[in-house]
Tab-separated table of C-alpha atoms in Angstrom:
chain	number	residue	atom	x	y	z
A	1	UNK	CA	-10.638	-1.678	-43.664
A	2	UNK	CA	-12.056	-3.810	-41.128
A	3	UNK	CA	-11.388	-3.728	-37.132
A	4	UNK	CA	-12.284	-6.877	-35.378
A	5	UNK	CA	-15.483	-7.141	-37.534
A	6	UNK	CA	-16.445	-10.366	-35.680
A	7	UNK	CA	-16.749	-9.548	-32.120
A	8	UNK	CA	-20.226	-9.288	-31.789
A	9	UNK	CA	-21.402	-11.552	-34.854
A	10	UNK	CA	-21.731	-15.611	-34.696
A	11	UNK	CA	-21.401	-18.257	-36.397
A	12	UNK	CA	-23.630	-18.198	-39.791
A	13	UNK	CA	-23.321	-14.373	-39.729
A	14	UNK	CA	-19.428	-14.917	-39.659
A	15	UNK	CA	-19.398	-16.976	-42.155
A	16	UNK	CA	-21.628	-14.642	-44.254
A	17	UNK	CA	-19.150	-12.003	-43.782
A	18	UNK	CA	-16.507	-14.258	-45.015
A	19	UNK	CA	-17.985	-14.644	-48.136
A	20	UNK	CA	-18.355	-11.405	-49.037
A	21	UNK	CA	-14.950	-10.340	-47.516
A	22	UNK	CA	-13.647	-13.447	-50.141
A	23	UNK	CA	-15.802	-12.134	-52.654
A	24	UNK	CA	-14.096	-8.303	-52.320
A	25	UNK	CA	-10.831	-9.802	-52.873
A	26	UNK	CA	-12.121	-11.853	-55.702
A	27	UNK	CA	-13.376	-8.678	-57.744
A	28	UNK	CA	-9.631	-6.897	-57.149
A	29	UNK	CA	-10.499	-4.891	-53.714
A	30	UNK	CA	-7.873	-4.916	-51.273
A	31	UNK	CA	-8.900	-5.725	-47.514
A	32	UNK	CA	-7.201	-4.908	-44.078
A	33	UNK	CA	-8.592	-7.131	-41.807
A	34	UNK	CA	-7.730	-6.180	-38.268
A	35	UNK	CA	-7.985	-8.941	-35.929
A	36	UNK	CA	-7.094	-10.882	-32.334
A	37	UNK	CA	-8.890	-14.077	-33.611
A	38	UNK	CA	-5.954	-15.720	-35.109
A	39	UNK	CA	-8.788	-18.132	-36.967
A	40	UNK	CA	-10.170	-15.966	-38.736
A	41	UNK	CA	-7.077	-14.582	-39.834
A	42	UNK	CA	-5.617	-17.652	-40.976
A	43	UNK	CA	-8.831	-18.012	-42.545
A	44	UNK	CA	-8.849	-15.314	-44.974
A	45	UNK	CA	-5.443	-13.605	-45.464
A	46	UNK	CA	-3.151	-13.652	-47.972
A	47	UNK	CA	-0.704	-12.570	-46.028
A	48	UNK	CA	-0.540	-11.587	-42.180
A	49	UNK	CA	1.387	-8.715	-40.283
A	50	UNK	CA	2.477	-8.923	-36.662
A	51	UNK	CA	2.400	-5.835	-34.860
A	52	UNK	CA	3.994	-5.484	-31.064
A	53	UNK	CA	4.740	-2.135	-29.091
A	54	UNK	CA	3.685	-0.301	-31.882
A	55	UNK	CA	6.166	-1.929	-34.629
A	56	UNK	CA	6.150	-4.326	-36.831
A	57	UNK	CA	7.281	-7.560	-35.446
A	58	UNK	CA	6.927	-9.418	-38.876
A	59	UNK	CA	5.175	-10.404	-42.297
A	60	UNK	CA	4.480	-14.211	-43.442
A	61	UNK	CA	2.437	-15.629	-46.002
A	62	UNK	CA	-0.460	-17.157	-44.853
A	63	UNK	CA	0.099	-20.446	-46.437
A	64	UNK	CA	3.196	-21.009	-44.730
A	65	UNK	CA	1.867	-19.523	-41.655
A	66	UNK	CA	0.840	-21.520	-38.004
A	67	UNK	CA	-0.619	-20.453	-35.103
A	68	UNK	CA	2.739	-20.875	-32.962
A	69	UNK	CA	4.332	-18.901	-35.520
A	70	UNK	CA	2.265	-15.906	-34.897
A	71	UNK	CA	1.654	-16.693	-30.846
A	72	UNK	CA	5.434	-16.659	-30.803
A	73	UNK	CA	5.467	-13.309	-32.820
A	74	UNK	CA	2.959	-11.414	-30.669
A	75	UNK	CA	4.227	-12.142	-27.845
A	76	UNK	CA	7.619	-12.684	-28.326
A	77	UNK	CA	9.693	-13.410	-25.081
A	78	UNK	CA	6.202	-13.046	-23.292
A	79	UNK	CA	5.095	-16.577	-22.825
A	80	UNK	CA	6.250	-20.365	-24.200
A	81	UNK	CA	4.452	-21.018	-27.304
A	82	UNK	CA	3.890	-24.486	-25.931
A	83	UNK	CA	1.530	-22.980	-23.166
A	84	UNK	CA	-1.039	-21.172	-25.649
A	85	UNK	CA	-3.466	-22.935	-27.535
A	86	UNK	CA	-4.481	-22.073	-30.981
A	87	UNK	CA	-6.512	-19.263	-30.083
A	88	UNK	CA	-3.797	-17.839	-28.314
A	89	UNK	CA	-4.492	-18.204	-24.753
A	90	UNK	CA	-3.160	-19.864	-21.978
A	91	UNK	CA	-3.127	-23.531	-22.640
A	92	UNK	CA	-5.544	-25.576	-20.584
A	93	UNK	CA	-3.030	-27.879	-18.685
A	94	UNK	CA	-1.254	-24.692	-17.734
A	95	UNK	CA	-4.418	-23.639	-15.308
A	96	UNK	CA	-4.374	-24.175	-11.714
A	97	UNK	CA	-6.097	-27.016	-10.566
A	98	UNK	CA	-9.568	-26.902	-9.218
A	99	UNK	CA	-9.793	-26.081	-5.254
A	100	UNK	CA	-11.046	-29.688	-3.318
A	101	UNK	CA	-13.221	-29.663	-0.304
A	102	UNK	CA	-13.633	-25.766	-0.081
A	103	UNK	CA	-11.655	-25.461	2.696
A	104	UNK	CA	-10.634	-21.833	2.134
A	105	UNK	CA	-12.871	-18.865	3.892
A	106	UNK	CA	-16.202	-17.908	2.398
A	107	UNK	CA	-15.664	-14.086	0.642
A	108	UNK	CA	-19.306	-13.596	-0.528
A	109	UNK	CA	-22.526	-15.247	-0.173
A	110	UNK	CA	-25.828	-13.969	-1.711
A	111	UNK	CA	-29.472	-15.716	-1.270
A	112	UNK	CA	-32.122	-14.972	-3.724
A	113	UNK	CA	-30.589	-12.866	-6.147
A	114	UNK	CA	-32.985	-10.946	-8.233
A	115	UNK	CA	-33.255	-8.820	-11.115
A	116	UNK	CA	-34.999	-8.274	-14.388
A	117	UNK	CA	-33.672	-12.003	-16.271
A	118	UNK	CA	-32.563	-13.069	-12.420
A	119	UNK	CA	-35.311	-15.204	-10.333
A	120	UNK	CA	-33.755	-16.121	-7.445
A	121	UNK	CA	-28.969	-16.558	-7.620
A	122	UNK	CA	-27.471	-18.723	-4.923
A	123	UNK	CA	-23.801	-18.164	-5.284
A	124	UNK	CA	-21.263	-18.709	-2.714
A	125	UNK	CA	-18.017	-17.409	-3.415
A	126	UNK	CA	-14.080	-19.227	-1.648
A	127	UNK	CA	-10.946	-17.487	-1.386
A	128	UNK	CA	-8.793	-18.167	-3.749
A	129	UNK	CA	-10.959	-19.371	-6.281
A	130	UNK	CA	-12.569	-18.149	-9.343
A	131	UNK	CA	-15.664	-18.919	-10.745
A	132	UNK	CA	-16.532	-18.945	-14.025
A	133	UNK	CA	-20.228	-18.330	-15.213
A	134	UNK	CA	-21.791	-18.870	-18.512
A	135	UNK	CA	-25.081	-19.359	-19.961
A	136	UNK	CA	-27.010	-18.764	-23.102
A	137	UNK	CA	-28.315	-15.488	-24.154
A	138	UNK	CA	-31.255	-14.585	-21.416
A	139	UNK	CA	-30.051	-17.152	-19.415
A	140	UNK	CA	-29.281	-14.012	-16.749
A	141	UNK	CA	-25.207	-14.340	-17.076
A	142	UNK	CA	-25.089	-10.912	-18.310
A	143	UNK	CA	-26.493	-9.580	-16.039
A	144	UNK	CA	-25.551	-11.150	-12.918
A	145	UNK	CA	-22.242	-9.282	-11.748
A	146	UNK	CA	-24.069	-6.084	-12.444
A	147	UNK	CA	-26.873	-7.146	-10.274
A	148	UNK	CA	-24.682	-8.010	-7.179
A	149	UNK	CA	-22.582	-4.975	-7.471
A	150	UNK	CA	-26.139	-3.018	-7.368
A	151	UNK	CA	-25.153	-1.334	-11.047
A	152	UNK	CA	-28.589	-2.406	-12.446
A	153	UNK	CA	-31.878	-2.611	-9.841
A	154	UNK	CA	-31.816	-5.526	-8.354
A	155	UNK	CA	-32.383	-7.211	-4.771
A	156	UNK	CA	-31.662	-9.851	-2.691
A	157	UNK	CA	-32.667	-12.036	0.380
A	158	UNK	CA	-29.118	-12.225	2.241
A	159	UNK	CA	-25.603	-10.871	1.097
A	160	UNK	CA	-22.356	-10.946	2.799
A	161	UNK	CA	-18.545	-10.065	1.968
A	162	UNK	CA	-15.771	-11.456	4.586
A	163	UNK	CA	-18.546	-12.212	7.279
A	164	UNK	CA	-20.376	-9.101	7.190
A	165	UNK	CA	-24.172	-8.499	6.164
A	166	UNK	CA	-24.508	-6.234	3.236
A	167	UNK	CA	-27.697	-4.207	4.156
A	168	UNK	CA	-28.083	-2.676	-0.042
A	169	UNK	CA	-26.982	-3.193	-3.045
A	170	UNK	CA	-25.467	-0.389	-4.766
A	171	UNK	CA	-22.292	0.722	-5.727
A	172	UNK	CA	-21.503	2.985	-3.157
A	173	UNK	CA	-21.716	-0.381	-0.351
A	174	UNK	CA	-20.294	-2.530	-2.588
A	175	UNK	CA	-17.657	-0.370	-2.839
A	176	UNK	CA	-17.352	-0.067	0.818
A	177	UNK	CA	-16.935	-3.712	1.303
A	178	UNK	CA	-14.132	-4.110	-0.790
A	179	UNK	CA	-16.090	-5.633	-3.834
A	180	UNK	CA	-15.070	-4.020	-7.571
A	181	UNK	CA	-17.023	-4.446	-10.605
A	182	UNK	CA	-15.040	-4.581	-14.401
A	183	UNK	CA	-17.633	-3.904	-16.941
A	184	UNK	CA	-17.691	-5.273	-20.098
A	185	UNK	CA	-18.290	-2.212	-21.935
A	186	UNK	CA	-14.449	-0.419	-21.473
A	187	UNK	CA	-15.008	2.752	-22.596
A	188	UNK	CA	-18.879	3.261	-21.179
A	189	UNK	CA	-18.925	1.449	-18.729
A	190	UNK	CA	-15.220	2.178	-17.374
A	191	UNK	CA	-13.450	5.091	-18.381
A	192	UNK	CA	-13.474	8.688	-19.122
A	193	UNK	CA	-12.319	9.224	-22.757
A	194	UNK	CA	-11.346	12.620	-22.110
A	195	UNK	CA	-9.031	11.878	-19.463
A	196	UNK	CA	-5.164	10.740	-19.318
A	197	UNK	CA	-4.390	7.250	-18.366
A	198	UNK	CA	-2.999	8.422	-15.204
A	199	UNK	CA	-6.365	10.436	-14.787
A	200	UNK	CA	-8.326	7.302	-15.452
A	201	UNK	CA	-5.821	4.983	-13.225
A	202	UNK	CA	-6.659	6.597	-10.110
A	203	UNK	CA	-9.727	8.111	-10.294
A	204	UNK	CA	-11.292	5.389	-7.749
A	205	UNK	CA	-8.412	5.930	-5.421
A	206	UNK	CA	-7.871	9.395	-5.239
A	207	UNK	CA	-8.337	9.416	-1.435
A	208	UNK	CA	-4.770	7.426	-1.470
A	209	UNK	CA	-3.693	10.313	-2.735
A	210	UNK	CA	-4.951	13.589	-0.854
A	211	UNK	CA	-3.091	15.708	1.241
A	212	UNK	CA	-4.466	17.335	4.290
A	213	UNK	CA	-6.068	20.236	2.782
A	214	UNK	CA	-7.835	17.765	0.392
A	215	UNK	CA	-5.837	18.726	-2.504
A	216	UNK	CA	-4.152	15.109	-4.818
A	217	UNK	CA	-0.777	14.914	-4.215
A	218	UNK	CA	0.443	14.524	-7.751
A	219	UNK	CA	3.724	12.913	-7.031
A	220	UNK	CA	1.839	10.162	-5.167
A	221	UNK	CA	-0.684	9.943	-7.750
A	222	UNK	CA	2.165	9.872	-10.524
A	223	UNK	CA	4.006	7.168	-8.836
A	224	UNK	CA	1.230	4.484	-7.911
A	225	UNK	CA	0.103	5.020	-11.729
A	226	UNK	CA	3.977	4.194	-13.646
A	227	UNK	CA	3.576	1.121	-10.847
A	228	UNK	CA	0.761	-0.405	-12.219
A	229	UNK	CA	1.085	0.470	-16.015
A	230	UNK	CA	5.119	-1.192	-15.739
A	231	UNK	CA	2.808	-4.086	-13.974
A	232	UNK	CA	0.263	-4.653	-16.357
A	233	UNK	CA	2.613	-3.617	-19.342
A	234	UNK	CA	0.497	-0.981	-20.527
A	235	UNK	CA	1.486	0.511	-23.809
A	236	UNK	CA	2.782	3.026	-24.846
A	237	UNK	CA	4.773	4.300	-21.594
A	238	UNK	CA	3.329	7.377	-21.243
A	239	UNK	CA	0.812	8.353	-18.106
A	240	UNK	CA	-0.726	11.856	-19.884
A	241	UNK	CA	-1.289	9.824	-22.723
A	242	UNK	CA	-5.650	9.852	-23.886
A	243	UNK	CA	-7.186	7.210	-22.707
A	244	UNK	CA	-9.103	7.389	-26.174
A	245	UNK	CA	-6.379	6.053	-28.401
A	246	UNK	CA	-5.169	2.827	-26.249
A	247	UNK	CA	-5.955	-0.392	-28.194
A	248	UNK	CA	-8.680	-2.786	-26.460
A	249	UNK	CA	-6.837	-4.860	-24.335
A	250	UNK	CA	-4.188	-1.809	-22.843
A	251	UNK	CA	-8.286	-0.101	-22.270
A	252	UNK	CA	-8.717	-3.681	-20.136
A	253	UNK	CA	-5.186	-3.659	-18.274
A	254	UNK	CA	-6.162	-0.336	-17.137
A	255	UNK	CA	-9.210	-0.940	-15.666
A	256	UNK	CA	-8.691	-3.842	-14.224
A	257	UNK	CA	-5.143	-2.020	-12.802
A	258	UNK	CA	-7.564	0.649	-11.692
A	259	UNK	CA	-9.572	-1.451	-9.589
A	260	UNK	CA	-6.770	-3.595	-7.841
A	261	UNK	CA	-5.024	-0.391	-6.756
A	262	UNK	CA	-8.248	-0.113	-4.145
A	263	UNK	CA	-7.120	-3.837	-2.583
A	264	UNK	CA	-10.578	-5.521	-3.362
A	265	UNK	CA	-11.870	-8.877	-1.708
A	266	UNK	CA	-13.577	-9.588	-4.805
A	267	UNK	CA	-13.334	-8.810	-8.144
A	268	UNK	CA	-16.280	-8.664	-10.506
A	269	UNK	CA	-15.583	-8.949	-14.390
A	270	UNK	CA	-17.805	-9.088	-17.174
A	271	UNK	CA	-15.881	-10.647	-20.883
A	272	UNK	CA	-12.943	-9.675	-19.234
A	273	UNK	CA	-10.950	-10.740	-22.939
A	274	UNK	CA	-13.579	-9.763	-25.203
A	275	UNK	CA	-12.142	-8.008	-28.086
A	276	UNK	CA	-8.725	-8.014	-26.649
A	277	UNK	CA	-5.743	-9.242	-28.682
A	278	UNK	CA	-2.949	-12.157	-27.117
A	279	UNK	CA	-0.840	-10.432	-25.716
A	280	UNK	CA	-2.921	-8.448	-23.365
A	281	UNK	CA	-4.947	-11.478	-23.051
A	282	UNK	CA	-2.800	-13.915	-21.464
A	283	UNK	CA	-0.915	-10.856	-18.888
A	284	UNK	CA	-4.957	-10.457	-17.949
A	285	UNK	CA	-5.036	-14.444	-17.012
A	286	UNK	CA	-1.682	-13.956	-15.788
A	287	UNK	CA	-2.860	-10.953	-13.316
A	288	UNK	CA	-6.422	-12.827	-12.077
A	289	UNK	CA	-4.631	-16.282	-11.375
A	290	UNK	CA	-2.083	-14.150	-9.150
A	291	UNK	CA	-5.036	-12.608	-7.681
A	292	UNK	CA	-6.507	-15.776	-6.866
A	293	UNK	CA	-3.530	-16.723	-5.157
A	294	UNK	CA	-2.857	-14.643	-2.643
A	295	UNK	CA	-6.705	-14.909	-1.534
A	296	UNK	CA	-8.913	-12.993	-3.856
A	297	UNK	CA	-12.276	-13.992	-4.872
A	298	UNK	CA	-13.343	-13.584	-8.616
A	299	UNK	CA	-16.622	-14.225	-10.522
A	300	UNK	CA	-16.183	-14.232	-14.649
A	301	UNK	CA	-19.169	-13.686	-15.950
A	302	UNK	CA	-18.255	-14.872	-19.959
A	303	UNK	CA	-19.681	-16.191	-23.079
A	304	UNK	CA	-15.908	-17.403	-24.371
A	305	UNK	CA	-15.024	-20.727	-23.730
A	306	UNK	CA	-11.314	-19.804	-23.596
A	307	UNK	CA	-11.553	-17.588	-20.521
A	308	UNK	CA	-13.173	-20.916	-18.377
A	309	UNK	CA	-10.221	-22.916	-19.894
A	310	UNK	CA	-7.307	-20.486	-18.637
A	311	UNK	CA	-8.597	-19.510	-14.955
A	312	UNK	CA	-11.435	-21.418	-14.001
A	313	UNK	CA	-11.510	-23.206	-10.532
A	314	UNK	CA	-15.564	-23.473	-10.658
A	315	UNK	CA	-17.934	-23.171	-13.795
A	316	UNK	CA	-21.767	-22.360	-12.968
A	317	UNK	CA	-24.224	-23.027	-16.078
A	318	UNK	CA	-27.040	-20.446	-16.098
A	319	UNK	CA	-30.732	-20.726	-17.291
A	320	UNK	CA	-33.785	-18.849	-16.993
A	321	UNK	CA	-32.126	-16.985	-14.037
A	322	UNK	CA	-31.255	-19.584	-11.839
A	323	UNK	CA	-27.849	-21.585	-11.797
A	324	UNK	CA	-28.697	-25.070	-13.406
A	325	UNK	CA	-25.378	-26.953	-13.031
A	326	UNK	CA	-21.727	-26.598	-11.210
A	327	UNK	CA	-18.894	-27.931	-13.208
A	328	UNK	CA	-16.439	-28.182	-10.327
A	329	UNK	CA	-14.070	-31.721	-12.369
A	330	UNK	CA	-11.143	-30.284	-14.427
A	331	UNK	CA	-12.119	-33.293	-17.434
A	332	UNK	CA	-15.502	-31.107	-17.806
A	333	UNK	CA	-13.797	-28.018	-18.581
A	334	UNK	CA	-13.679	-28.262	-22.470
A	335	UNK	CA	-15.701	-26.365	-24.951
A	336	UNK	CA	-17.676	-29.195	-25.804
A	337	UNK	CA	-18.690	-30.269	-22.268
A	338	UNK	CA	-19.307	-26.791	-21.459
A	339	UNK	CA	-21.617	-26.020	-24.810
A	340	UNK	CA	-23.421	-29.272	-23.918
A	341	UNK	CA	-24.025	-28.244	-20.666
A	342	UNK	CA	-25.373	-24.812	-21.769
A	343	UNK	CA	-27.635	-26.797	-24.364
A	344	UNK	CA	-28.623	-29.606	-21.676
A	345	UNK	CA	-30.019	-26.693	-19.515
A	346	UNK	CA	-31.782	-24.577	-22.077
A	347	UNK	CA	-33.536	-28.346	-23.221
C-alpha cells in the first residue's frame, strides 16, 4: 500500500519507483497506489477508484480511462471539466489576467531581506495581486515567506504593511500588522494533532471569541467555525472531529480558513497544493483568487508549476538569494518558460 509515494521524489527517482512498483505487479503482488497525481495513476493502474465525501464515486479501467473522466468524477458538480487541465487544476485561460501599470495600493514592501540562503530580497507587494515565487533548490524560495514573517532569523533594511514601518520581524508583529503565514508543513508547522477541528479553526482568533471575564464563548466559537468549514467544504461535517484523521487537502482548507478568519492584509503560503488531491485543490485557487479580489495581497512561495498557472498575477525567479527575473506577460506563464527561466538564472 502506497500513499502519495511521489511527493517528495523527482523525476529519475520516480521513475525508479515505477519500475519496481511494475515489477511487484509483474511477480503477482497486488498494489494500492494512493494518489492526487492523476499521471501517475494513469501511469500504472490497472484499474482506478474514485473516491468523494468518503464514498465511492466510481471504478474504470485504466485503459479506457481519461483525465476528464476522472476530473469530472472527483469533483463532480464542483467545477467544468473544460476548466481543469490534465493535472487537475484550474485551467490556465481560466486565471485572472495579470494587473497593468500597478495602479492598486502598495500592501508590503521589504528592502534587503536577509537570512541564511537570503542576501539581500526586494519585493514589493499590490493589492489585489498575487505573486508567485519559484526558484531552484537553494535558490532561497523556501525560505523566503518564513523569513518575512520572522518564523526563521532573519533581518531586513526597511519593511512596511499598508504604509506603516515594521520595526521587527517576528511573528508576534507580523501578526499585529495583519500579515499571516501558511506553512508548508500542515501538521508541524500548522496544527495541533490533538485538537478538534473547531479547536484548531480558531485557535488564532480566540480573542473574537472571549467574553468579559476572559472565558471563549463557545457558541461564538461554534458558529464562526461551521461558517468557514461549509465555506471551504471541509469534510466530513463534523467540528469535534481530530484534526489527525482529515486527508491533506481538508488539513490545507483548514488552515488557510484559520488564518482568513483574523482578516489579514497579506497572506503568506508556502506549497499551498502540495500533496493535496483536486478537489481541495481547485476550492484552494478558488478561495486565494477571491482573496485577491476584494484587495488582499498574497505571496506563493512554490516549486509546482501548476499553482503559477491557476493564480499567478506576478512570477519572481529566485537565485542565490536574490530575485533574478519578474515574469509579469501572461504568454510567459507556462511550465516551459518558467523551467527555462529557473535554468537561465542558475546558468
Amino acid at each position: 500500500v502506497l500513499d502519495e509515494p511521489t511527493t517528495a521524489l523527482e523525476g529519475p527517482e520516480i521513475d525508479l519507483l515505477f519500475d519496481v512498483i511494475r515489477q511487484l505487479c509483474h511477480a503477482g503482488i497486488g498494489v494500492l497506489y494512493v494518489s492526487h497525481n492523476l499521471s501517475d495513476v494513469l501511469a500504472l493502474s490497472s484499474s482506478v477508484s474514485v473516491l468523494q465525501d468518503g464514498h465511492c464515486a466510481g471504478t474504470f479501467d485504466s485503459a479506457a480511462a481519461s483525465y476528464d473522466l476522472l476530473v469530472t468524477t472527483m469533483l463532480g458538480d464542483a467545477a467544468d471539466p473544460s476548466e481543469v487541465d490534465t493535472s487537475g487544476n484550474v485551467a490556465q485561460g481560466k486565471r485572472r489576467l495579470p494587473l497593468v501599470g500597478r495602479s492598486s495600493a502598495r500592501i508590503l514592501s521589504v528592502r534587503e531581506l536577509r537570512a541564511e540562503l537570503l542576501k539581500g530580497v526586494d519585493l514589493d507587494l499590490f493589492a489585489g495581486e498575487c505573486v508567485c515565487v519559484m526558484g531552484l533548490s537553494g535558490s532561497g524560495r523556501e525560505e523566503l515567506n518564513y523569513a518575512l514573517s520572522g518564523a526563521v532569523p532573519s533581518s531586513m533594511r526597511s519593511m512596511e504593511v499598508a504604509g506603516e514601518s515594521v520595526s521587527r520581524l517576528d511573528p508576534k508583529t507580523c501578526r499585529e500588522h495583519r500579515v499571516a503565514l501558511v506553512p508548508g508543513n500542515r501538521m508541524a508547522g500548522s496544527l495541533i494533532s490533538a485538537f478538534t477541528v473547531r479547536e484548531n479553526m480558531s485557535l488564532v482568533s480566540l480573542d473574537k471569541h472571549r467574553g468579559r471575564l476572559g472565558h471563549v464563548r463557545r457558541k461564538s466559537e461554534a458558529s464562526q467555525t461551521q461558517r468557514w468549514m461549509k465555506r471551504f467544504e471541509i469534510r466530513p461535517d463534523d467540528q469535534e472531529y481530530p484534526t489527525a484523521n482529515l486527508s491533506g487537502g481538508n488539513k490545507q482548507k483548514l488552515i488557510l480558513a484559520k488564518w482568513m478568519d483574523i482578516d489579514p492584509l497579506v497572506l503568506l503560503i508556502d506549497e499551498p497544493t502540495a500533496g493535496v488531491d483536486v478537489t481541495a485543490a481547485a476550492k484552494i485557487y478558488s478561495e486565494l483568487r477571491h482573496f485577491a479580489d476584494v484587495g488582499g495581497a498574497i505571496l506563493i512561495t512554490t516549486s509546482e508549476s501548476d499553482d503559477v498557472l491557476a493564480v499567478a498575477d506576478r512570477v519572481l525567479i529566485l537565485h542565490r538569494g536574490r530575485v533574478s527575473r519578474e515574469l509579469t506577460n501572461a504568454s510567459e506563464f507556462t511550465e516551459e518558460a518558467l523551467l527555462m527561466a529557473m535554468n537561465q538564472s542558475f546558468a
